[in-house]
XYZ file of C-alpha atoms in Angstrom:
706
model
C 162.949 48.382 34.971
C 160.501 46.393 37.080
C 161.077 44.732 40.405
C 159.485 41.282 40.250
C 160.934 38.596 37.999
C 160.008 34.946 37.562
C 162.604 33.678 40.032
C 161.214 35.872 42.824
C 157.657 34.885 41.942
C 158.680 31.223 42.109
C 160.393 31.801 45.462
C 157.227 33.327 46.937
C 155.071 30.446 45.671
C 157.482 27.772 46.893
C 157.992 29.298 50.331
C 154.227 29.564 50.834
C 153.736 25.915 49.865
C 156.627 24.835 52.081
C 155.272 26.860 55.011
C 151.814 25.320 54.724
C 153.141 21.770 54.309
C 155.568 22.067 57.211
C 152.846 23.312 59.540
C 150.166 20.960 58.276
C 147.926 23.804 57.114
C 145.692 24.319 54.105
C 145.894 27.384 51.884
C 143.421 30.152 52.715
C 141.822 31.870 49.751
C 142.056 35.365 51.263
C 145.662 34.793 52.317
C 146.622 33.742 48.787
C 144.890 36.834 47.400
C 146.799 39.067 49.793
C 150.167 37.519 48.920
C 149.404 37.991 45.219
C 148.213 41.593 45.687
C 151.307 42.626 47.642
C 153.627 40.902 45.153
C 151.841 42.472 42.163
C 151.983 45.968 43.627
C 155.626 45.825 44.624
C 156.435 43.890 41.466
C 155.017 46.607 39.238
C 157.215 49.340 40.684
C 159.376 50.884 37.991
C 162.825 52.234 38.807
C 165.819 53.732 36.998
C 169.415 52.535 36.694
C 170.262 54.034 40.108
C 167.407 52.147 41.764
C 165.232 55.237 42.222
C 161.520 54.570 42.043
C 159.502 55.951 39.137
C 155.751 56.574 39.197
C 153.247 56.412 42.063
C 151.806 52.884 41.809
C 153.925 51.723 44.745
C 151.440 51.450 47.644
C 149.099 48.539 48.427
C 146.225 49.153 50.850
C 144.661 45.914 52.057
C 141.912 45.402 54.597
C 142.274 41.799 55.740
C 139.563 40.561 58.078
C 140.349 38.657 61.260
C 141.514 35.133 60.466
C 142.949 36.006 57.065
C 146.521 35.336 58.141
C 147.698 38.725 56.943
C 150.976 38.758 58.895
C 152.323 35.653 57.187
C 150.912 36.900 53.867
C 152.778 40.201 53.817
C 155.973 38.657 55.198
C 156.051 35.913 52.550
C 155.399 38.452 49.788
C 157.797 41.205 50.843
C 160.836 39.375 52.230
C 161.919 37.675 48.967
C 161.488 40.930 47.033
C 163.408 43.019 49.556
C 166.268 40.518 49.796
C 166.588 39.994 46.050
C 166.822 43.712 45.327
C 168.912 44.816 48.298
C 166.121 46.737 50.007
C 165.472 46.934 53.723
C 162.066 45.778 54.953
C 160.509 47.716 57.842
C 157.395 46.288 59.483
C 155.802 48.982 61.616
C 153.093 48.357 64.215
C 151.015 50.575 66.484
C 151.135 48.360 69.572
C 153.753 46.535 71.608
C 151.512 43.442 71.593
C 151.824 43.011 67.817
C 155.574 43.642 67.955
C 155.887 40.875 70.536
C 153.771 38.561 68.389
C 156.020 39.194 65.395
C 159.281 38.760 67.294
C 158.270 35.861 69.519
C 155.916 33.898 67.252
C 155.450 34.837 63.589
C 159.054 35.429 62.532
C 160.508 32.356 64.321
C 157.752 30.232 62.723
C 158.536 31.685 59.308
C 162.245 30.924 59.687
C 161.513 27.386 60.817
C 158.869 26.416 58.272
C 159.294 28.506 55.087
C 162.882 27.818 54.119
C 163.541 31.564 53.861
C 166.789 32.792 55.351
C 166.712 36.290 56.824
C 167.868 38.288 59.833
C 165.551 40.483 61.829
C 165.765 42.866 64.744
C 163.512 45.073 66.836
C 164.201 48.801 66.489
C 163.444 51.212 69.309
C 164.167 54.859 69.990
C 166.886 56.073 72.348
C 164.298 56.577 75.043
C 163.957 52.805 75.525
C 167.657 52.361 76.348
C 169.828 53.136 79.360
C 172.229 56.061 78.828
C 175.354 55.078 80.729
C 176.712 58.620 80.784
C 173.521 60.086 82.271
C 173.370 57.333 84.879
C 177.014 57.947 85.830
C 176.466 61.697 86.020
C 173.353 61.201 88.130
C 175.207 59.088 90.660
C 178.125 61.525 90.768
C 175.799 64.532 91.088
C 173.832 62.918 93.895
C 177.028 62.095 95.727
C 178.076 65.763 95.594
C 174.600 66.872 96.694
C 174.774 64.514 99.611
C 177.913 66.268 100.783
C 177.115 69.891 99.983
C 174.134 71.387 98.141
C 174.535 75.065 97.271
C 171.120 75.822 95.782
C 167.597 75.242 97.047
C 166.516 73.470 93.866
C 169.490 71.114 94.190
C 168.308 70.141 97.656
C 164.886 69.399 96.167
C 166.526 67.225 93.500
C 168.113 64.853 96.008
C 166.969 61.292 95.393
C 166.080 58.725 98.018
C 168.860 56.250 98.923
C 166.773 53.362 97.563
C 166.445 55.108 94.196
C 170.205 55.563 94.003
C 170.695 51.923 94.979
C 168.339 50.877 92.164
C 170.287 52.978 89.635
C 173.556 51.489 90.841
C 171.999 48.048 90.518
C 171.017 48.705 86.895
C 174.559 49.778 86.100
C 175.936 46.613 87.671
C 173.630 44.165 85.849
C 174.500 45.906 82.574
C 178.238 45.788 83.314
C 178.070 42.040 84.028
C 176.175 41.341 80.810
C 172.998 40.183 82.560
C 171.007 42.978 80.903
C 171.385 44.688 77.517
C 170.156 48.139 78.607
C 166.702 47.756 76.992
C 163.999 49.033 79.349
C 161.529 46.458 78.059
C 163.820 43.578 79.079
C 163.923 44.487 82.752
C 162.311 41.987 85.105
C 161.176 44.815 87.379
C 159.543 47.831 85.723
C 161.109 51.268 86.261
C 158.618 54.150 86.755
C 158.527 56.721 83.938
C 159.715 59.645 86.082
C 162.771 57.692 87.214
C 163.560 56.283 83.769
C 163.660 59.802 82.317
C 166.706 60.446 84.508
C 168.497 57.494 82.930
C 167.827 57.856 79.226
C 168.618 60.303 76.437
C 167.376 61.678 73.123
C 169.061 62.878 69.926
C 169.464 66.407 71.338
C 171.296 65.191 74.443
C 173.356 62.359 72.958
C 177.026 63.125 72.208
C 177.330 60.087 69.883
C 180.934 59.133 69.154
C 182.264 61.814 71.502
C 180.830 59.971 74.472
C 183.295 57.986 76.558
C 180.712 55.183 76.726
C 180.021 55.093 72.992
C 181.641 51.692 72.421
C 179.459 50.063 75.077
C 176.319 52.184 74.571
C 173.150 50.013 74.661
C 171.439 52.096 71.982
C 174.305 51.992 69.497
C 174.863 48.299 70.121
C 171.238 47.788 69.130
C 171.781 49.985 66.047
C 174.589 47.681 64.888
C 172.154 44.758 64.713
C 169.859 46.959 62.598
C 172.560 47.449 59.963
C 172.925 43.675 59.616
C 169.199 42.885 59.543
C 167.088 42.237 56.453
C 163.871 43.007 58.343
C 163.391 45.636 61.034
C 160.417 45.620 63.391
C 159.556 49.206 64.379
C 156.525 51.183 65.490
C 154.662 54.022 63.818
C 156.084 56.625 66.217
C 159.685 55.657 65.456
C 159.081 55.639 61.693
C 157.425 59.064 61.856
C 160.259 60.420 64.014
C 162.780 59.237 61.435
C 160.789 60.698 58.544
C 160.451 64.064 60.305
C 164.265 64.187 60.484
C 164.466 63.660 56.726
C 164.531 59.853 56.702
C 167.599 57.688 57.273
C 168.526 59.381 60.571
C 167.259 56.551 62.775
C 166.090 53.908 60.307
C 167.277 53.031 56.768
C 166.708 55.583 53.994
C 163.092 55.571 52.728
C 164.204 55.386 49.102
C 165.875 52.043 49.837
C 163.105 50.654 51.998
C 159.889 48.695 51.686
C 157.474 49.573 54.496
C 154.650 47.470 55.888
C 152.328 49.399 58.181
C 150.380 46.807 60.127
C 147.562 48.203 62.262
C 147.545 50.867 59.564
C 144.302 52.428 60.799
C 146.398 54.069 63.532
C 148.770 55.837 61.147
C 146.742 59.043 60.761
C 146.278 59.503 64.514
C 149.944 58.743 65.206
C 151.028 61.249 62.560
C 148.628 63.842 63.958
C 150.107 63.425 67.437
C 153.633 63.520 66.065
C 153.079 66.838 64.326
C 151.147 68.400 67.199
C 152.755 71.041 69.414
C 152.159 72.395 72.907
C 153.650 75.013 75.224
C 152.849 75.674 78.867
C 153.404 79.354 79.503
C 154.313 79.336 83.208
C 156.473 76.235 82.786
C 158.293 77.917 79.889
C 158.957 80.993 82.028
C 160.439 78.779 84.726
C 162.456 76.895 82.118
C 164.081 80.102 80.870
C 164.887 81.250 84.412
C 166.484 77.884 85.115
C 168.444 78.071 81.855
C 170.055 81.358 82.851
C 170.969 79.991 86.263
C 172.562 76.847 84.810
C 174.544 78.888 82.301
C 175.854 81.161 85.056
C 176.852 78.108 87.122
C 178.729 76.682 84.147
C 180.430 80.028 83.548
C 181.593 80.099 87.171
C 183.018 76.578 86.874
C 184.666 76.994 83.463
C 186.096 80.524 83.884
C 187.007 80.691 80.177
C 186.583 83.916 78.111
C 184.992 81.948 75.251
C 182.293 80.566 77.559
C 181.837 83.919 79.294
C 181.173 85.573 75.930
C 178.689 82.905 74.837
C 176.819 82.926 78.141
C 176.522 86.717 78.074
C 174.926 86.559 74.632
C 172.083 84.381 75.983
C 170.859 87.075 78.367
C 169.055 89.399 75.933
C 167.172 86.724 73.939
C 166.084 85.083 77.201
C 164.860 88.449 78.537
C 162.978 89.094 75.291
C 161.303 85.690 75.467
C 160.277 86.271 79.072
C 158.609 89.526 78.031
C 156.679 87.982 75.141
C 155.636 85.029 77.322
C 154.251 87.613 79.727
C 152.189 88.976 76.831
C 150.911 85.490 76.084
C 149.975 85.115 79.734
C 147.866 88.269 79.500
C 146.202 86.996 76.314
C 145.208 83.597 77.682
C 143.890 84.938 80.978
C 141.065 86.857 79.288
C 139.788 83.877 77.285
C 136.557 82.111 78.233
C 137.173 78.499 79.266
C 134.626 75.709 78.923
C 134.741 73.532 82.028
C 131.428 71.678 81.606
C 132.801 68.715 79.644
C 134.421 66.739 82.434
C 137.817 67.555 80.942
C 140.287 70.229 81.903
C 138.927 73.713 81.154
C 139.792 74.710 77.592
C 139.216 77.397 75.021
C 139.113 76.341 71.369
C 139.601 78.871 68.603
C 136.728 78.450 66.151
C 137.947 77.096 62.827
C 141.442 77.002 64.300
C 141.723 80.762 63.659
C 143.700 82.513 66.370
C 142.832 86.195 67.104
C 144.774 88.841 65.188
C 146.363 90.179 68.365
C 148.061 86.776 68.835
C 149.934 86.934 65.519
C 152.499 89.561 66.539
C 153.492 87.997 69.904
C 153.618 84.537 68.298
C 155.996 85.824 65.614
C 158.177 87.478 68.272
C 158.234 84.233 70.230
C 159.184 82.276 67.121
C 161.995 84.686 66.232
C 163.267 84.690 69.830
C 163.402 80.901 69.890
C 165.272 80.924 66.573
C 167.875 83.298 68.051
C 168.293 81.087 71.088
C 168.632 77.990 68.909
C 171.508 79.667 67.045
C 173.242 80.325 70.370
C 172.624 76.757 71.507
C 174.148 75.487 68.278
C 177.283 77.554 68.973
C 177.481 76.499 72.628
C 176.945 72.827 71.837
C 179.643 73.081 69.165
C 182.079 74.425 71.764
C 181.146 71.633 74.169
C 181.710 69.021 71.453
C 185.150 70.476 70.704
C 185.946 70.404 74.418
C 184.900 66.758 74.667
C 187.250 65.949 71.784
C 190.090 67.772 73.529
C 190.257 70.597 70.992
C 189.717 73.270 73.663
C 192.230 72.617 76.418
C 190.907 75.369 78.695
C 187.550 73.603 79.203
C 187.566 70.479 81.339
C 186.283 67.550 79.298
C 184.181 66.088 82.114
C 182.631 69.495 82.733
C 181.657 69.678 79.047
C 180.287 66.115 79.126
C 178.147 66.967 82.141
C 176.688 70.112 80.567
C 176.116 68.751 77.050
C 172.976 66.654 77.757
C 171.545 69.433 79.924
C 171.986 71.972 77.132
C 170.523 69.430 74.708
C 167.444 69.193 76.917
C 167.064 73.002 77.030
C 167.640 73.252 73.273
C 164.960 70.629 72.614
C 162.452 72.453 74.829
C 163.156 75.790 73.129
C 162.745 74.084 69.766
C 159.315 72.786 70.817
C 158.257 76.258 71.985
C 159.403 77.599 68.623
C 157.353 75.036 66.720
C 154.231 75.975 68.705
C 154.946 79.672 68.136
C 155.335 79.070 64.381
C 151.930 77.428 64.359
C 150.320 80.459 66.005
C 152.278 83.047 64.007
C 150.654 82.312 60.655
C 147.126 82.164 59.324
C 146.110 78.969 57.555
C 145.952 79.181 53.756
C 142.533 79.488 52.159
C 141.130 76.255 50.775
C 143.482 73.984 52.727
C 142.626 72.003 55.829
C 143.289 74.148 58.908
C 145.278 73.640 62.071
C 143.283 73.143 65.271
C 144.372 75.582 67.986
C 143.240 75.677 71.598
C 144.341 76.576 75.138
C 144.020 74.314 78.184
C 143.878 75.700 81.720
C 145.822 73.735 84.343
C 145.170 74.478 88.009
C 147.808 72.904 90.219
C 149.075 73.475 93.728
C 150.023 77.098 94.101
C 149.574 78.399 90.558
C 147.649 78.233 87.288
C 149.326 77.364 84.030
C 147.985 77.752 80.501
C 148.912 75.330 77.730
C 148.739 76.551 74.127
C 148.183 73.637 71.723
C 147.985 73.081 67.982
C 147.443 70.047 65.792
C 146.809 69.533 62.073
C 143.289 68.278 61.386
C 144.626 66.373 58.385
C 148.049 64.768 57.956
C 147.491 63.964 54.283
C 149.959 66.528 52.915
C 152.548 65.724 55.596
C 152.480 61.973 54.931
C 152.573 62.544 51.194
C 155.691 64.705 51.535
C 157.576 62.707 54.157
C 156.462 59.106 53.501
C 154.691 58.222 50.271
C 156.826 60.380 47.957
C 160.290 59.334 49.217
C 159.659 55.634 50.046
C 160.391 52.893 47.509
C 157.222 50.963 48.258
C 154.698 50.371 51.019
C 151.920 48.111 52.234
C 149.202 49.469 54.518
C 147.095 46.801 56.176
C 144.675 46.240 59.035
C 141.522 44.335 59.856
C 139.722 47.696 59.709
C 140.643 50.201 56.993
C 137.295 50.777 55.323
C 134.452 52.806 56.762
C 130.900 52.267 55.578
C 132.300 49.672 53.182
C 134.740 51.863 51.221
C 138.293 53.219 51.420
C 137.357 56.892 50.925
C 138.237 58.027 54.443
C 141.670 56.386 54.484
C 142.437 57.626 50.956
C 141.766 61.232 51.898
C 143.018 61.095 55.477
C 146.412 59.592 54.640
C 147.058 61.445 51.391
C 147.673 58.163 49.567
C 149.038 58.324 46.013
C 146.364 58.383 43.323
C 147.615 55.129 41.770
C 147.585 53.145 45.025
C 146.099 49.640 44.871
C 143.161 48.809 47.173
C 141.837 45.406 48.190
C 139.228 44.331 50.747
C 139.422 40.727 51.950
C 136.645 39.308 54.086
C 137.278 37.194 57.157
C 136.808 33.423 56.678
C 134.685 33.304 59.860
C 131.060 32.145 59.676
C 129.706 35.192 61.501
C 126.028 34.377 60.913
C 126.161 31.011 62.659
C 128.843 31.860 65.209
C 127.397 34.967 66.846
C 124.415 37.232 67.264
C 124.238 41.001 67.268
C 121.482 42.135 69.602
C 119.984 45.589 70.116
C 117.654 45.422 73.138
C 114.677 47.695 73.581
C 115.736 50.872 75.395
C 113.546 53.579 76.863
C 116.201 56.314 76.637
C 118.327 57.843 73.903
C 122.098 58.210 74.566
C 121.707 61.957 74.023
C 119.903 61.956 77.385
C 123.101 61.076 79.196
C 121.846 60.635 82.758
C 118.785 58.578 81.791
C 120.765 56.397 79.385
C 123.469 55.764 81.975
C 120.875 54.675 84.518
C 119.292 52.315 82.009
C 122.683 50.848 81.061
C 123.372 50.217 84.751
C 119.982 48.530 85.227
C 120.542 46.334 82.164
C 124.025 45.242 83.244
C 122.925 44.476 86.806
C 120.627 41.811 85.372
C 122.654 40.709 82.357
C 125.963 40.123 84.126
C 124.471 37.722 86.655
C 124.550 34.752 84.251
C 127.547 35.504 82.048
C 131.029 33.995 82.116
C 133.470 36.154 80.125
C 132.313 39.657 79.242
C 133.871 42.824 77.868
C 131.782 45.960 78.396
C 132.898 48.957 76.323
C 132.044 52.525 77.361
C 132.462 55.814 75.507
C 133.287 57.936 78.563
C 135.000 57.636 81.925
C 132.058 59.322 83.612
C 129.522 56.788 82.381
C 131.793 53.844 83.179
C 132.444 54.989 86.756
C 128.771 55.812 87.338
C 127.675 52.379 86.112
C 130.448 50.702 88.099
C 129.215 52.387 91.257
C 125.707 51.016 90.600
C 126.822 47.362 90.330
C 126.004 44.912 93.122
C 128.891 43.569 95.202
C 128.482 40.093 93.692
C 129.241 41.581 90.262
C 131.982 43.918 91.515
C 133.812 40.936 93.017
C 134.379 39.469 89.548
C 134.792 42.766 87.702
C 137.898 44.722 86.714
C 137.648 48.252 85.320
C 140.136 50.154 83.207
C 142.410 52.012 85.584
C 142.421 49.292 88.244
C 145.563 47.809 86.673
C 147.520 48.277 83.437
C 145.682 46.923 80.405
C 148.009 43.938 80.020
C 147.563 43.014 83.684
C 143.759 43.181 83.420
C 143.897 40.819 80.430
C 146.245 38.453 82.288
C 144.035 38.349 85.387
C 140.931 37.877 83.259
C 142.476 34.866 81.517
C 143.593 33.455 84.852
C 140.072 33.666 86.297
C 138.560 31.942 83.257
C 141.207 29.180 83.447
C 140.163 28.630 87.064
C 136.540 28.225 86.020
C 135.509 31.599 87.471
C 133.434 34.346 85.859
C 135.156 37.548 84.799
C 133.935 40.945 83.564
C 136.027 43.785 82.131
C 134.833 47.398 81.969
C 136.895 49.352 79.440
C 137.051 52.411 77.218
C 138.313 52.917 73.658
C 141.726 51.304 74.267
C 139.961 48.007 75.026
C 137.995 48.199 71.768
C 141.054 47.009 69.831
C 144.217 45.051 70.429
C 142.398 42.729 72.851
C 142.763 39.107 71.765
C 140.635 36.789 73.931
C 139.728 33.707 71.875
C 137.447 30.862 72.847
C 136.078 30.803 76.380
C 138.086 33.909 77.302
C 135.392 36.109 75.738
C 131.807 35.109 74.988
C 129.984 38.452 75.271
C 130.802 41.985 74.119
C 128.518 44.764 75.346
C 128.818 48.212 73.724
C 126.963 50.824 75.753
C 126.893 53.565 73.123
C 127.852 54.178 69.494
C 131.481 55.373 69.432
C 131.006 58.869 68.053
C 133.930 61.226 68.613
C 133.732 63.489 71.641
C 131.883 66.684 70.579
C 134.420 69.003 72.202
C 137.534 67.347 70.752
C 139.455 70.312 69.251
C 140.714 68.474 66.169
C 137.397 66.866 65.241
C 135.459 70.074 65.964
C 137.805 72.137 63.771
C 137.633 69.618 60.944
C 133.828 69.578 61.146
C 133.721 73.373 60.915
C 136.013 73.334 57.890
C 133.839 70.739 56.110
C 130.690 72.757 56.787
C 132.315 76.003 55.620
C 133.186 74.296 52.344
C 129.614 73.211 51.728
C 129.870 69.684 53.071
C 128.041 67.781 55.781
C 130.474 67.053 58.615
C 128.261 64.483 60.280
C 127.904 62.408 57.119
C 131.415 62.941 55.735
C 133.466 62.835 58.948
C 131.588 61.707 62.058
C 129.717 58.698 60.673
C 132.714 57.144 58.832
C 134.880 57.525 61.956
C 132.203 55.900 64.112
C 131.896 53.069 61.589
C 135.591 52.204 61.875
C 135.499 52.329 65.678
C 132.362 50.204 65.883
C 133.842 47.584 63.561
C 136.953 47.461 65.748
C 134.836 47.062 68.881
C 132.667 44.173 67.626
C 135.843 42.567 66.281
C 136.847 41.689 69.837
C 134.337 38.834 69.930
C 135.391 36.277 67.299
C 139.146 35.678 67.248
C 139.181 32.158 65.793
C 136.910 30.069 63.564
C 135.717 28.071 66.581
C 134.613 31.085 68.653
C 130.969 31.789 69.437
C 129.132 34.481 71.364
C 127.057 37.610 71.131
C 127.462 41.334 70.693
C 124.958 43.578 72.464
C 124.707 47.274 71.598
C 122.684 49.394 74.023
C 122.005 52.150 71.500
C 118.723 52.109 69.588
C 119.958 54.736 67.138
C 121.195 51.806 65.053
C 117.583 51.011 64.206
C 115.845 54.380 64.648
C 118.193 56.651 62.688
C 118.857 56.652 58.958
C 122.615 56.387 59.469
C 122.074 53.354 61.751
C 121.449 51.083 58.768
C 124.705 52.275 57.178
C 126.618 51.393 60.337
C 124.942 47.987 60.590
C 125.639 47.151 56.942
C 129.336 47.870 57.465
C 129.589 45.348 60.334
C 130.385 41.652 59.885
C 127.265 39.618 58.948
C 126.246 38.561 62.444
C 122.774 37.102 62.956
C 120.843 40.199 64.012
C 118.250 40.300 66.799
C 116.420 43.606 67.352
C-alpha cells in the first residue's frame, strides 16, 4: 500500500492555492518544489495492512534557502497526509524563537487562510512545568526548618522569606487559574536554581499516585497533546522520548511523521543527549548524603520492611565510595592542559582510556547497577505506601521521600552510564567515543569531572529515529557543506534511500549585498597580532555604520577587542554576556527605531537564529573563519580517527564544518528580498589558501570585493 492518493494530492494543491489567494501572495517556485518533494517522499512510503512502514525511502532532506517559505511548505504538505491516515505530526525545532514563530504566527495564519482544519499544541518536558507536590513539600519543609532544624545541612537549606513568598505566590496564581503552571508563561522570570526546587522529572514523578495528579500542570498539558493533530516540540524532547523507547513522552514513532526544522542542529543535540559526565568529589558527597537521608527515613518510618531495605544499601554505597576513591587517585596523576583559556582538561588520545581505568570503571558500573536494583525495590515500596497498600508507612512520609529517592536514583543512573562508557574499549573500525577529564577548582576543594561523548551519532539516530519512525522531513537553510549533502548523510546516519533536494533562496544576492575581504597584514594563526588588527579595523569602520553585527570565534578575542574600542563606540555597543540574547536583540531594534546607531558583538550563538531584517542590520563583520576549536575533545577525537583510517581530517571534517558555520553567519544579513548590506570577513585565508575558494563557492553569490 502507498500513502498518497489523488484526493490528498488535490487537497494539498487546493489548500496552497487558497492560502496564496487569501493572503494576496504569488506562488514561489522553490516553495512549490518543496511542497511537491515532501508530498512525493511521504506519498511513496509503502506500508502493510497493520500500517507498519516498509522500506527505507521515507526521509526527505531539503535545504531551503532563506526566503523560500519552507515552514508553510512543509506544513501544507504534511498536515493533509497525517490527518488522512491517522498519523500524528511532530514539528521539532532547535530554538524557542522558531517555536514561538510557529505557534504565534505560522499556524494561526495557516488556519485562517488555507481552509485546513487541525488542532495543534506545544509540547514541553516536565521540567518546564510547576510540580505542585514539590512546591507544597518545599513550603512545609521550610516551615519545619524555621521552627527546628536538626542537621547542619538543613540549616544551610533554609530559604529567604522573600523566596518562600514568591513560591507561595506562584501556588496562588495557579490555584486561581491566572497561570497554567508553564514556566515560559510567567510574567516574571524565575531563576534556574529556584525553579529546580519547584519542578520534577520522570524519576521523581509519582504520576497517578500523586494527590495532585488531577490538577497537575504537566498532565493537563499532556491531555491537549492527545487531542492534537500537530505537536510542536524541540529536538531535545524528541531525543529524550526516543531514548526511552519512543511513545513515553510523545506519540509512538511508528505512528508519527516528523519534521525537523533547523535540522542542522540535530547531530549536535543528539551528541549532547548521549553524552555523560560524573564529578568524582560531588558523587562521593552524593552517596554520603544518600545514606544520611535513608537513615532519617528509617528513623521516621520505624517499619521492619524499610529497616531491611535501608540496611541493604550500606554495602553497595561503601563499595562505590571505595572505587570512587580509586578514580580520584587515577585522575590526580593526569597531566592537565590549562593553556587554552578553558578549564584545565586531559583528553585521552583517540578516546582510548588507559587499561588501568577499565577495572575500576567496571566495578563502578556494577555497583551502580546494584544500587539501581535497590532503588527499584524501595521506590516500589513507596508507591505501594502511597496507594495505601502498606498501612504501616505513612502516606505523606512516602510522598515526601519518593521524589528525593527519584533524584538519587537518576544521579546514580547517570554515574552508571558514564562508568559503562569507560568500562569498555571501542570496537575496531567503528567511530570512537571521546573521553576526557576536566579539573574544577572551587572554594575549598578540587573536583574532577570524567566526561564521554560519541563523536558520531549516526548509529544511534539510525536505531532510535530513522528505523522506527513512519516518515520524516529534515530541513534547514543550511544542510549542505561545500555544496553537497555528504556531511549530513554520514553524520546523521540517514537511510540510504533518503531523498535530497537543495533549493536556492529567491534573493538577488549579487545586487543586494557585497562580500568584502579587506587587506590584512596578519594571519589569524598569529592570534595576538590578528586581534590587534581586528581592533584597529573596527575602531575606524564602526564610526560610520548604523546597524552592525560583529561575530567573533572566541571570548578572549571579543573581550580584548571590546576593551580597545573608543568610548563613543562603546556607548552604542552591546556585547554577548551583557544581557540575554533576546534582550540584546530587543534593545538593538529599539535603538534603530529611535534613529540611533547600534552595534552587537557576539559569538557563535549570534551566527544563527538572529532575524534582523531591513534597517535592523546592514553590516555583518566576521573576524575569523569559524573553524572548530582545536582542543575540543569530540572534534579532536574524530580527527584522530579519520587520520588513523587513512583520511584527511582537515579536508573531510574541519573544512565542511567551517563551511556550514560560515554560511549560517553570512545568512544573518539578508532576511527579506528588500534587504541590502555588506558582509566583511577579516580573514585573508579565503583568498590565500586553496580551501578558501571552496568556502567562497559554497556561500550565496554576493558581489565579491577583495
